[in-house]
Structures are given as structure tokens and as C-alpha cells.
Amino acid sequence: MPLVHHPDGEIYYELQGTGFPILFLLPQSVGPNGTKALVNSLSRKFLVVLFDQLGTGRSIANSNEYDPSISDRTTEVNCLLDYLDFKTTHLFCHSTGCGLGVSWASSKPARVKTLTLVNPWSYADEQLTTIQRLMIDAAKQLSPYSYAHFNSTILFPAKYKATYTEAFEAKAIAAERLPHNALQIERRLNSILNFDTRTVTHKVTSPCLVITSRDDILMPSWHADNLAKEIKNTTQYCLNFGGHMLPETRSKRISWLTRKFLLEHSQA
């Protein structure tokens, strides 16, 4: 199992494809189809780098008390890319990963070829704060089965959930065997609320692609509007539907838009 040593633990990573590297910065939540279709598509032109953040998935933190801010997690990106000896990379970021991507791109602009932000947030406004706090309370109060359904209802459009009813039900049943950690969820969601992109966006110099959806209730499209105003050289798209999990619900469209953008800047 490929692991990279970090002062606070061991980072698990995967590589797929060949070509110029594109590092994926993803949230923990995933639906029945995940990002496999998107990764497979982009790996035909690029070397896709996937990793689990410390304390999640197959990456192990040395302490159960490991509770880094989003800015602190940039050390994980540095550690991984230094180990792989990648001087520069494209960044593909979704949801929570957008904060990490903006933070890293602002601190290491020379190492970021392009920055792609899908379903991002800009700061903790009333809508984002309300939804995140509801999710924290739900994680504490609901059973693993009920929380799985609650979480997917926030993240996915009703039509998508209806299409994959059996798959979502299977994930909720599986959650009973591997229950969520309410404390970890609270820490992760609070790290989102505590990160204000407006403090660092002026330092982002790489070309930026921002994609959002009109029906994203967690991180509404106005956050993307804010980022597009703050980051120079930004290309912006707002899709009519797809909810918060666009890399899964609109994988073909996201792949096409991302690939087009990356190829335009690969020779720059």
C-alpha cells in the first residue's frame, strides 16, 4: 500500500493515468457512483493523483486528537507532492477540497498550474453556517442509517436520489456496520466555517476554473460568483442542476469542462 510519511501520520495515495499531474482534493462524502467515471475520463490525458487526508480513509493520523485547520492541511499536500517530486501540478478541488486548494494555491502559487473549484464556498455566510450546524447536530443525534439518508438528501438532487434509490438505501444500511464519527464530522465542518477564502484569494495567480450548480443548497452558486470576482483569470460555469456533488451527478459535463480548461493551459 503506497504511503507517504508525514510528521502527523501516514498519507495513502493512488496514481492513475499518464501525463501532467492533476491532484484531486475531495471531500469525504460520496454517493453510490463516486468519482470513478470522472477520474477514468481525466486519466486518459493526465496523471491523476488521489489521496486520503490524514485521519480519513486509509491515511492514518498519529493521534485521535489530530484536528488541523484547512490551512494546516496544506502540509499534507506539500508532503505528498514533494515525495512524488512534482514541481507543479493542476489542482482539481471539490467542496471541502476547494478550501484546501485555494489555501495551497495562495501559499505556493508557483507550484499550481491551474486551479479548478467545483461547488466551492467563499466564506461562512448565514446559509452555509445554518446547513453545516444542522449537519453537525444530525451527526450527533441521528442513527448511522438515518444520518446517511439525511446527508445524501442535503448533497444530492431529489431526482438523482430517486434514480439510485436502492444504492442509497444500501449505503445507509452499510453505515450501520461502519457508523460515522460525530466528533470528526464536527471538526471537519467547523474547519469549513472557520476558513474565509477572502483572506487569501488575492494571492492566487494561476488560471482558475469555477463550476457550480443552481440547485446546490449546501454551498450555493453565489459563493462561486464571489470567487470569480476575487481570483483573476477565472473561467466560470453554473450548471442548471446536479446539486452539491457535481463530480458524481454530472461527471460527463464536469469532465468535459475540466479537460477543455486544462488542455488550454497545459502548454502555457
PDB file of C-alpha atoms in Angstrom:
ATOM      1  CA  MET A   1       0.000   0.000   0.000  1.00  0.00           C
ATOM      2  CA  PRO A   2       1.611   3.301  -1.107  1.00  0.00           C
ATOM      3  CA  LEU A   3       2.140   5.549   1.897  1.00  0.00           C
ATOM      4  CA  VAL A   4       3.949   8.846   2.371  1.00  0.00           C
ATOM      5  CA  HIS A   5       5.344   9.773   5.771  1.00  0.00           C
ATOM      6  CA  HIS A   6       4.065  12.987   7.327  1.00  0.00           C
ATOM      7  CA  PRO A   7       5.064  14.334  10.767  1.00  0.00           C
ATOM      8  CA  ASP A   8       1.493  13.664  11.932  1.00  0.00           C
ATOM      9  CA  GLY A   9       0.926  10.288  10.283  1.00  0.00           C
ATOM     10  CA  GLU A  10       0.978   8.318   7.028  1.00  0.00           C
ATOM     11  CA  ILE A  11      -0.726   9.525   3.826  1.00  0.00           C
ATOM     12  CA  TYR A  12      -2.258   6.985   1.447  1.00  0.00           C
ATOM     13  CA  TYR A  13      -2.252   7.882  -2.263  1.00  0.00           C
ATOM     14  CA  GLU A  14      -3.049   6.421  -5.684  1.00  0.00           C
ATOM     15  CA  LEU A  15      -1.900   7.284  -9.210  1.00  0.00           C
ATOM     16  CA  GLN A  16      -3.920   6.689 -12.372  1.00  0.00           C
ATOM     17  CA  GLY A  17      -3.066   7.548 -15.968  1.00  0.00           C
ATOM     18  CA  THR A  18      -0.080   9.285 -17.529  1.00  0.00           C
ATOM     19  CA  GLY A  19       0.853  12.836 -18.423  1.00  0.00           C
ATOM     20  CA  PHE A  20       0.983  16.095 -16.499  1.00  0.00           C
ATOM     21  CA  PRO A  21      -0.232  15.551 -12.911  1.00  0.00           C
ATOM     22  CA  ILE A  22      -3.615  16.673 -11.638  1.00  0.00           C
ATOM     23  CA  LEU A  23      -4.077  16.416  -7.874  1.00  0.00           C
ATOM     24  CA  PHE A  24      -7.609  15.703  -6.682  1.00  0.00           C
ATOM     25  CA  LEU A  25      -8.685  17.371  -3.420  1.00  0.00           C
ATOM     26  CA  LEU A  26     -12.010  15.795  -2.471  1.00  0.00           C
ATOM     27  CA  PRO A  27     -14.444  15.723   0.458  1.00  0.00           C
ATOM     28  CA  GLN A  28     -15.188  12.565   2.421  1.00  0.00           C
ATOM     29  CA  SER A  29     -18.827  12.240   1.373  1.00  0.00           C
ATOM     30  CA  VAL A  30     -19.512  10.111  -1.669  1.00  0.00           C
ATOM     31  CA  GLY A  31     -22.604   8.671  -3.314  1.00  0.00           C
ATOM     32  CA  PRO A  32     -23.233   5.294  -4.928  1.00  0.00           C
ATOM     33  CA  ASN A  33     -21.248   6.121  -8.080  1.00  0.00           C
ATOM     34  CA  GLY A  34     -18.428   8.212  -6.614  1.00  0.00           C
ATOM     35  CA  THR A  35     -15.854   9.926  -8.804  1.00  0.00           C
ATOM     36  CA  LYS A  36     -14.694   6.844 -10.701  1.00  0.00           C
ATOM     37  CA  ALA A  37     -16.147   7.955 -14.052  1.00  0.00           C
ATOM     38  CA  LEU A  38     -14.577  11.408 -13.739  1.00  0.00           C
ATOM     39  CA  VAL A  39     -11.178  10.024 -12.726  1.00  0.00           C
ATOM     40  CA  ASN A  40     -11.207   7.486 -15.561  1.00  0.00           C
ATOM     41  CA  SER A  41     -12.018  10.204 -18.072  1.00  0.00           C
ATOM     42  CA  LEU A  42      -9.336  12.662 -16.946  1.00  0.00           C
ATOM     43  CA  SER A  43      -6.709   9.936 -16.566  1.00  0.00           C
ATOM     44  CA  ARG A  44      -6.784   9.411 -20.343  1.00  0.00           C
ATOM     45  CA  LYS A  45      -4.963  12.741 -20.725  1.00  0.00           C
ATOM     46  CA  PHE A  46      -3.414  13.354 -17.299  1.00  0.00           C
ATOM     47  CA  LEU A  47      -1.787  11.604 -14.361  1.00  0.00           C
ATOM     48  CA  VAL A  48      -4.496  11.725 -11.684  1.00  0.00           C
ATOM     49  CA  VAL A  49      -3.233  11.818  -8.095  1.00  0.00           C
ATOM     50  CA  LEU A  50      -5.696  10.750  -5.397  1.00  0.00           C
ATOM     51  CA  PHE A  51      -5.059  10.724  -1.660  1.00  0.00           C
ATOM     52  CA  ASP A  52      -6.860  10.451   1.660  1.00  0.00           C
ATOM     53  CA  GLN A  53      -6.369  13.327   4.061  1.00  0.00           C
ATOM     54  CA  LEU A  54      -4.812  12.395   7.387  1.00  0.00           C
ATOM     55  CA  GLY A  55      -7.318  10.850   9.736  1.00  0.00           C
ATOM     56  CA  THR A  56      -9.649   9.846   6.884  1.00  0.00           C
ATOM     57  CA  GLY A  57      -9.919   6.783   4.662  1.00  0.00           C
ATOM     58  CA  ARG A  58      -6.664   4.834   4.532  1.00  0.00           C
ATOM     59  CA  SER A  59      -4.465   7.687   5.796  1.00  0.00           C
ATOM     60  CA  ILE A  60      -3.635   7.297   9.466  1.00  0.00           C
ATOM     61  CA  ALA A  61      -3.080  10.182  11.864  1.00  0.00           C
ATOM     62  CA  ASN A  62      -0.731   9.554  14.768  1.00  0.00           C
ATOM     63  CA  SER A  63      -3.280  10.909  17.238  1.00  0.00           C
ATOM     64  CA  ASN A  64      -7.057  10.807  17.547  1.00  0.00           C
ATOM     65  CA  GLU A  65      -6.760  14.453  18.581  1.00  0.00           C
ATOM     66  CA  TYR A  66      -5.401  15.476  15.166  1.00  0.00           C
ATOM     67  CA  ASP A  67      -7.598  18.464  14.312  1.00  0.00           C
ATOM     68  CA  PRO A  68      -5.904  20.668  11.705  1.00  0.00           C
ATOM     69  CA  SER A  69      -7.362  23.765  10.138  1.00  0.00           C
ATOM     70  CA  ILE A  70      -7.783  23.838   6.370  1.00  0.00           C
ATOM     71  CA  SER A  71      -4.634  25.942   6.096  1.00  0.00           C
ATOM     72  CA  ASP A  72      -2.741  23.443   8.264  1.00  0.00           C
ATOM     73  CA  ARG A  73      -3.645  20.641   5.872  1.00  0.00           C
ATOM     74  CA  THR A  74      -1.558  22.265   3.138  1.00  0.00           C
ATOM     75  CA  THR A  75       1.405  20.481   4.763  1.00  0.00           C
ATOM     76  CA  GLU A  76      -0.166  17.222   3.598  1.00  0.00           C
ATOM     77  CA  VAL A  77      -0.237  18.473   0.002  1.00  0.00           C
ATOM     78  CA  ASN A  78       3.371  19.681   0.271  1.00  0.00           C
ATOM     79  CA  CYS A  79       4.491  16.358   1.719  1.00  0.00           C
ATOM     80  CA  LEU A  80       2.788  14.272  -0.970  1.00  0.00           C
ATOM     81  CA  LEU A  81       3.912  16.341  -3.973  1.00  0.00           C
ATOM     82  CA  ASP A  82       7.475  16.620  -2.643  1.00  0.00           C
ATOM     83  CA  TYR A  83       7.586  12.836  -2.245  1.00  0.00           C
ATOM     84  CA  LEU A  84       6.303  12.363  -5.811  1.00  0.00           C
ATOM     85  CA  ASP A  85       8.789  15.025  -6.980  1.00  0.00           C
ATOM     86  CA  PHE A  86       6.130  17.079  -8.776  1.00  0.00           C
ATOM     87  CA  LYS A  87       7.302  20.671  -9.054  1.00  0.00           C
ATOM     88  CA  THR A  88       3.961  21.878 -10.441  1.00  0.00           C
ATOM     89  CA  THR A  89       0.509  20.346 -10.764  1.00  0.00           C
ATOM     90  CA  HIS A  90      -3.053  21.049 -11.768  1.00  0.00           C
ATOM     91  CA  LEU A  91      -5.450  21.082  -8.812  1.00  0.00           C
ATOM     92  CA  PHE A  92      -8.982  19.671  -9.075  1.00  0.00           C
ATOM     93  CA  CYS A  93     -10.941  20.571  -5.948  1.00  0.00           C
ATOM     94  CA  HIS A  94     -14.464  19.753  -4.837  1.00  0.00           C
ATOM     95  CA  SER A  95     -16.417  21.032  -1.832  1.00  0.00           C
ATOM     96  CA  THR A  96     -14.173  20.861   1.270  1.00  0.00           C
ATOM     97  CA  GLY A  97     -11.220  20.368  -1.060  1.00  0.00           C
ATOM     98  CA  CYS A  98     -11.833  23.821  -2.543  1.00  0.00           C
ATOM     99  CA  GLY A  99     -10.745  25.485   0.674  1.00  0.00           C
ATOM    100  CA  LEU A 100      -7.599  23.384   0.765  1.00  0.00           C
ATOM    101  CA  GLY A 101      -6.935  24.118  -2.906  1.00  0.00           C
ATOM    102  CA  VAL A 102      -7.364  27.877  -2.504  1.00  0.00           C
ATOM    103  CA  SER A 103      -5.164  27.850   0.591  1.00  0.00           C
ATOM    104  CA  TRP A 104      -2.379  25.880  -1.117  1.00  0.00           C
ATOM    105  CA  ALA A 105      -2.599  27.850  -4.378  1.00  0.00           C
ATOM    106  CA  SER A 106      -2.296  31.102  -2.436  1.00  0.00           C
ATOM    107  CA  SER A 107       0.726  29.903  -0.451  1.00  0.00           C
ATOM    108  CA  LYS A 108       2.516  28.086  -3.307  1.00  0.00           C
ATOM    109  CA  PRO A 109       1.440  29.918  -6.489  1.00  0.00           C
ATOM    110  CA  ALA A 110       4.497  28.824  -8.475  1.00  0.00           C
ATOM    111  CA  ARG A 111       3.563  25.157  -7.976  1.00  0.00           C
ATOM    112  CA  VAL A 112      -0.040  25.434  -9.223  1.00  0.00           C
ATOM    113  CA  LYS A 113      -0.526  25.199 -12.988  1.00  0.00           C
ATOM    114  CA  THR A 114      -4.303  25.655 -12.784  1.00  0.00           C
ATOM    115  CA  LEU A 115      -6.935  25.639 -10.056  1.00  0.00           C
ATOM    116  CA  THR A 116     -10.339  24.014 -10.633  1.00  0.00           C
ATOM    117  CA  LEU A 117     -13.005  24.623  -7.959  1.00  0.00           C
ATOM    118  CA  VAL A 118     -16.258  22.637  -8.110  1.00  0.00           C
ATOM    119  CA  ASN A 119     -19.075  23.508  -5.672  1.00  0.00           C
ATOM    120  CA  PRO A 120     -16.843  25.849  -3.636  1.00  0.00           C
ATOM    121  CA  TRP A 121     -17.617  28.218  -0.781  1.00  0.00           C
ATOM    122  CA  SER A 122     -16.150  31.646  -0.179  1.00  0.00           C
ATOM    123  CA  TYR A 123     -16.977  32.315   3.469  1.00  0.00           C
ATOM    124  CA  ALA A 124     -19.388  31.181   6.196  1.00  0.00           C
ATOM    125  CA  ASP A 125     -22.497  33.185   5.367  1.00  0.00           C
ATOM    126  CA  GLU A 126     -25.877  32.541   7.004  1.00  0.00           C
ATOM    127  CA  GLN A 127     -26.932  29.745   4.611  1.00  0.00           C
ATOM    128  CA  LEU A 128     -23.699  27.784   4.859  1.00  0.00           C
ATOM    129  CA  THR A 129     -23.497  28.233   8.627  1.00  0.00           C
ATOM    130  CA  THR A 130     -27.082  27.063   9.135  1.00  0.00           C
ATOM    131  CA  ILE A 131     -26.711  23.941   6.988  1.00  0.00           C
ATOM    132  CA  GLN A 132     -23.349  22.965   8.471  1.00  0.00           C
ATOM    133  CA  ARG A 133     -24.656  23.308  12.015  1.00  0.00           C
ATOM    134  CA  LEU A 134     -27.691  21.208  11.113  1.00  0.00           C
ATOM    135  CA  MET A 135     -25.360  18.520   9.768  1.00  0.00           C
ATOM    136  CA  ILE A 136     -23.273  18.616  12.947  1.00  0.00           C
ATOM    137  CA  ASP A 137     -26.382  18.248  15.128  1.00  0.00           C
ATOM    138  CA  ALA A 138     -27.724  15.480  12.903  1.00  0.00           C
ATOM    139  CA  ALA A 139     -24.446  13.560  13.180  1.00  0.00           C
ATOM    140  CA  LYS A 140     -24.749  13.690  16.969  1.00  0.00           C
ATOM    141  CA  GLN A 141     -28.445  12.834  17.222  1.00  0.00           C
ATOM    142  CA  LEU A 142     -29.307  10.507  14.345  1.00  0.00           C
ATOM    143  CA  SER A 143     -28.539   6.823  13.940  1.00  0.00           C
ATOM    144  CA  PRO A 144     -25.918   5.936  11.302  1.00  0.00           C
ATOM    145  CA  TYR A 145     -28.716   4.758   8.989  1.00  0.00           C
ATOM    146  CA  SER A 146     -30.750   7.965   9.366  1.00  0.00           C
ATOM    147  CA  TYR A 147     -27.701  10.219   9.166  1.00  0.00           C
ATOM    148  CA  ALA A 148     -26.625   8.588   5.886  1.00  0.00           C
ATOM    149  CA  HIS A 149     -30.002   9.416   4.361  1.00  0.00           C
ATOM    150  CA  PHE A 150     -30.014  12.918   5.861  1.00  0.00           C
ATOM    151  CA  ASN A 151     -26.539  13.640   4.479  1.00  0.00           C
ATOM    152  CA  SER A 152     -27.367  12.389   0.998  1.00  0.00           C
ATOM    153  CA  THR A 153     -30.568  14.462   0.969  1.00  0.00           C
ATOM    154  CA  ILE A 154     -28.503  17.611   1.535  1.00  0.00           C
ATOM    155  CA  LEU A 155     -25.843  16.709  -1.027  1.00  0.00           C
ATOM    156  CA  PHE A 156     -27.800  15.161  -3.925  1.00  0.00           C
ATOM    157  CA  PRO A 157     -30.766  16.339  -6.004  1.00  0.00           C
ATOM    158  CA  ALA A 158     -34.039  14.501  -5.402  1.00  0.00           C
ATOM    159  CA  LYS A 159     -34.125  13.211  -8.987  1.00  0.00           C
ATOM    160  CA  TYR A 160     -30.662  11.677  -8.668  1.00  0.00           C
ATOM    161  CA  LYS A 161     -31.597  10.047  -5.348  1.00  0.00           C
ATOM    162  CA  ALA A 162     -34.768   8.655  -6.928  1.00  0.00           C
ATOM    163  CA  THR A 163     -32.761   7.193  -9.803  1.00  0.00           C
ATOM    164  CA  TYR A 164     -30.454   5.358  -7.415  1.00  0.00           C
ATOM    165  CA  THR A 165     -32.902   4.624  -4.578  1.00  0.00           C
ATOM    166  CA  GLU A 166     -31.650   1.097  -3.972  1.00  0.00           C
ATOM    167  CA  ALA A 167     -27.994   2.152  -3.994  1.00  0.00           C
ATOM    168  CA  PHE A 168     -28.572   4.953  -1.480  1.00  0.00           C
ATOM    169  CA  GLU A 169     -30.533   2.558   0.723  1.00  0.00           C
ATOM    170  CA  ALA A 170     -27.678   0.053   0.558  1.00  0.00           C
ATOM    171  CA  LYS A 171     -25.200   2.751   1.647  1.00  0.00           C
ATOM    172  CA  ALA A 172     -27.435   3.676   4.580  1.00  0.00           C
ATOM    173  CA  ILE A 173     -27.653   0.046   5.688  1.00  0.00           C
ATOM    174  CA  ALA A 174     -23.861  -0.298   5.344  1.00  0.00           C
ATOM    175  CA  ALA A 175     -23.455   2.767   7.573  1.00  0.00           C
ATOM    176  CA  GLU A 176     -24.916   0.761  10.443  1.00  0.00           C
ATOM    177  CA  ARG A 177     -21.901  -1.562  10.245  1.00  0.00           C
ATOM    178  CA  LEU A 178     -19.420   1.317   9.930  1.00  0.00           C
ATOM    179  CA  PRO A 179     -21.003   4.151  11.912  1.00  0.00           C
ATOM    180  CA  HIS A 180     -19.946   7.742  11.384  1.00  0.00           C
ATOM    181  CA  ASN A 181     -17.755   9.580  13.892  1.00  0.00           C
ATOM    182  CA  ALA A 182     -19.745  12.612  15.026  1.00  0.00           C
ATOM    183  CA  LEU A 183     -16.700  14.317  16.544  1.00  0.00           C
ATOM    184  CA  GLN A 184     -14.699  14.018  13.327  1.00  0.00           C
ATOM    185  CA  ILE A 185     -17.654  15.363  11.345  1.00  0.00           C
ATOM    186  CA  GLU A 186     -17.985  18.302  13.712  1.00  0.00           C
ATOM    187  CA  ARG A 187     -14.275  19.103  13.414  1.00  0.00           C
ATOM    188  CA  ARG A 188     -14.333  18.865   9.618  1.00  0.00           C
ATOM    189  CA  LEU A 189     -17.433  21.020   9.189  1.00  0.00           C
ATOM    190  CA  ASN A 190     -16.192  23.608  11.666  1.00  0.00           C
ATOM    191  CA  SER A 191     -12.938  23.840   9.705  1.00  0.00           C
ATOM    192  CA  ILE A 192     -15.054  24.875   6.707  1.00  0.00           C
ATOM    193  CA  LEU A 193     -16.878  27.517   8.707  1.00  0.00           C
ATOM    194  CA  ASN A 194     -13.580  28.827  10.067  1.00  0.00           C
ATOM    195  CA  PHE A 195     -11.949  29.274   6.647  1.00  0.00           C
ATOM    196  CA  ASP A 196     -12.631  32.552   4.839  1.00  0.00           C
ATOM    197  CA  THR A 197     -11.226  32.437   1.303  1.00  0.00           C
ATOM    198  CA  ARG A 198     -11.374  36.234   1.066  1.00  0.00           C
ATOM    199  CA  THR A 199      -8.262  36.463   3.224  1.00  0.00           C
ATOM    200  CA  VAL A 200      -6.088  34.673   0.633  1.00  0.00           C
ATOM    201  CA  THR A 201      -7.722  34.777  -2.813  1.00  0.00           C
ATOM    202  CA  HIS A 202      -5.728  37.877  -3.784  1.00  0.00           C
ATOM    203  CA  LYS A 203      -2.606  35.682  -3.649  1.00  0.00           C
ATOM    204  CA  VAL A 204      -3.918  33.141  -6.188  1.00  0.00           C
ATOM    205  CA  THR A 205      -2.212  33.756  -9.533  1.00  0.00           C
ATOM    206  CA  SER A 206      -2.916  30.568 -11.514  1.00  0.00           C
ATOM    207  CA  PRO A 207      -5.747  30.361 -14.059  1.00  0.00           C
ATOM    208  CA  CYS A 208      -8.923  29.284 -12.264  1.00  0.00           C
ATOM    209  CA  LEU A 209     -11.996  27.321 -13.352  1.00  0.00           C
ATOM    210  CA  VAL A 210     -15.072  27.592 -11.107  1.00  0.00           C
ATOM    211  CA  ILE A 211     -18.084  25.311 -11.613  1.00  0.00           C
ATOM    212  CA  THR A 212     -21.246  25.277  -9.531  1.00  0.00           C
ATOM    213  CA  SER A 213     -24.917  24.347  -9.745  1.00  0.00           C
ATOM    214  CA  ARG A 214     -28.074  26.384  -9.331  1.00  0.00           C
ATOM    215  CA  ASP A 215     -29.605  23.710  -7.082  1.00  0.00           C
ATOM    216  CA  ASP A 216     -26.703  23.347  -4.633  1.00  0.00           C
ATOM    217  CA  ILE A 217     -28.280  24.112  -1.252  1.00  0.00           C
ATOM    218  CA  LEU A 218     -25.135  23.478   0.783  1.00  0.00           C
ATOM    219  CA  MET A 219     -22.740  25.851  -0.993  1.00  0.00           C
ATOM    220  CA  PRO A 220     -24.997  27.938  -3.272  1.00  0.00           C
ATOM    221  CA  SER A 221     -23.809  29.355  -6.567  1.00  0.00           C
ATOM    222  CA  TRP A 222     -23.231  32.852  -5.166  1.00  0.00           C
ATOM    223  CA  HIS A 223     -20.082  31.551  -3.489  1.00  0.00           C
ATOM    224  CA  ALA A 224     -18.686  30.777  -6.939  1.00  0.00           C
ATOM    225  CA  ASP A 225     -19.681  34.281  -8.042  1.00  0.00           C
ATOM    226  CA  ASN A 226     -17.659  35.719  -5.157  1.00  0.00           C
ATOM    227  CA  LEU A 227     -14.593  33.653  -6.003  1.00  0.00           C
ATOM    228  CA  ALA A 228     -14.801  34.557  -9.689  1.00  0.00           C
ATOM    229  CA  LYS A 229     -14.700  38.231  -8.718  1.00  0.00           C
ATOM    230  CA  GLU A 230     -11.771  37.785  -6.342  1.00  0.00           C
ATOM    231  CA  ILE A 231      -9.488  35.498  -8.392  1.00  0.00           C
ATOM    232  CA  LYS A 232      -8.101  36.999 -11.572  1.00  0.00           C
ATOM    233  CA  ASN A 233      -8.190  34.996 -14.811  1.00  0.00           C
ATOM    234  CA  THR A 234     -11.224  32.931 -13.774  1.00  0.00           C
ATOM    235  CA  THR A 235     -13.497  30.962 -16.108  1.00  0.00           C
ATOM    236  CA  GLN A 236     -16.920  30.320 -14.568  1.00  0.00           C
ATOM    237  CA  TYR A 237     -19.809  27.941 -15.302  1.00  0.00           C
ATOM    238  CA  CYS A 238     -23.085  27.493 -13.442  1.00  0.00           C
ATOM    239  CA  LEU A 239     -24.963  24.299 -14.325  1.00  0.00           C
ATOM    240  CA  ASN A 240     -28.748  24.172 -14.078  1.00  0.00           C
ATOM    241  CA  PHE A 241     -28.875  21.014 -11.960  1.00  0.00           C
ATOM    242  CA  GLY A 242     -26.678  18.471 -10.196  1.00  0.00           C
ATOM    243  CA  GLY A 243     -26.733  19.566  -6.552  1.00  0.00           C
ATOM    244  CA  HIS A 244     -23.598  19.683  -4.438  1.00  0.00           C
ATOM    245  CA  MET A 245     -21.984  16.518  -5.794  1.00  0.00           C
ATOM    246  CA  LEU A 246     -21.354  17.605  -9.389  1.00  0.00           C
ATOM    247  CA  PRO A 247     -18.287  15.360  -9.929  1.00  0.00           C
ATOM    248  CA  GLU A 248     -20.678  12.431  -9.446  1.00  0.00           C
ATOM    249  CA  THR A 249     -24.069  13.663 -10.647  1.00  0.00           C
ATOM    250  CA  ARG A 250     -22.704  15.497 -13.727  1.00  0.00           C
ATOM    251  CA  SER A 251     -19.461  13.598 -14.255  1.00  0.00           C
ATOM    252  CA  LYS A 252     -19.520  13.796 -18.071  1.00  0.00           C
ATOM    253  CA  ARG A 253     -20.107  17.544 -18.112  1.00  0.00           C
ATOM    254  CA  ILE A 254     -17.535  18.193 -15.383  1.00  0.00           C
ATOM    255  CA  SER A 255     -15.004  16.036 -17.199  1.00  0.00           C
ATOM    256  CA  TRP A 256     -15.539  17.856 -20.489  1.00  0.00           C
ATOM    257  CA  LEU A 257     -15.299  21.332 -18.940  1.00  0.00           C
ATOM    258  CA  THR A 258     -12.250  20.426 -16.861  1.00  0.00           C
ATOM    259  CA  ARG A 259     -10.397  18.663 -19.668  1.00  0.00           C
ATOM    260  CA  LYS A 260     -11.047  21.569 -22.044  1.00  0.00           C
ATOM    261  CA  PHE A 261      -9.769  24.080 -19.466  1.00  0.00           C
ATOM    262  CA  LEU A 262      -6.671  22.049 -18.584  1.00  0.00           C
ATOM    263  CA  LEU A 263      -5.689  21.435 -22.180  1.00  0.00           C
ATOM    264  CA  GLU A 264      -5.997  25.165 -22.906  1.00  0.00           C
ATOM    265  CA  HIS A 265      -3.444  25.869 -20.175  1.00  0.00           C
ATOM    266  CA  SER A 266      -1.204  22.809 -20.457  1.00  0.00           C
ATOM    267  CA  GLN A 267       1.073  24.499 -22.975  1.00  0.00           C
ATOM    268  CA  ALA A 268       1.132  27.870 -21.215  1.00  0.00           C
TER     269      ALA A 268
END
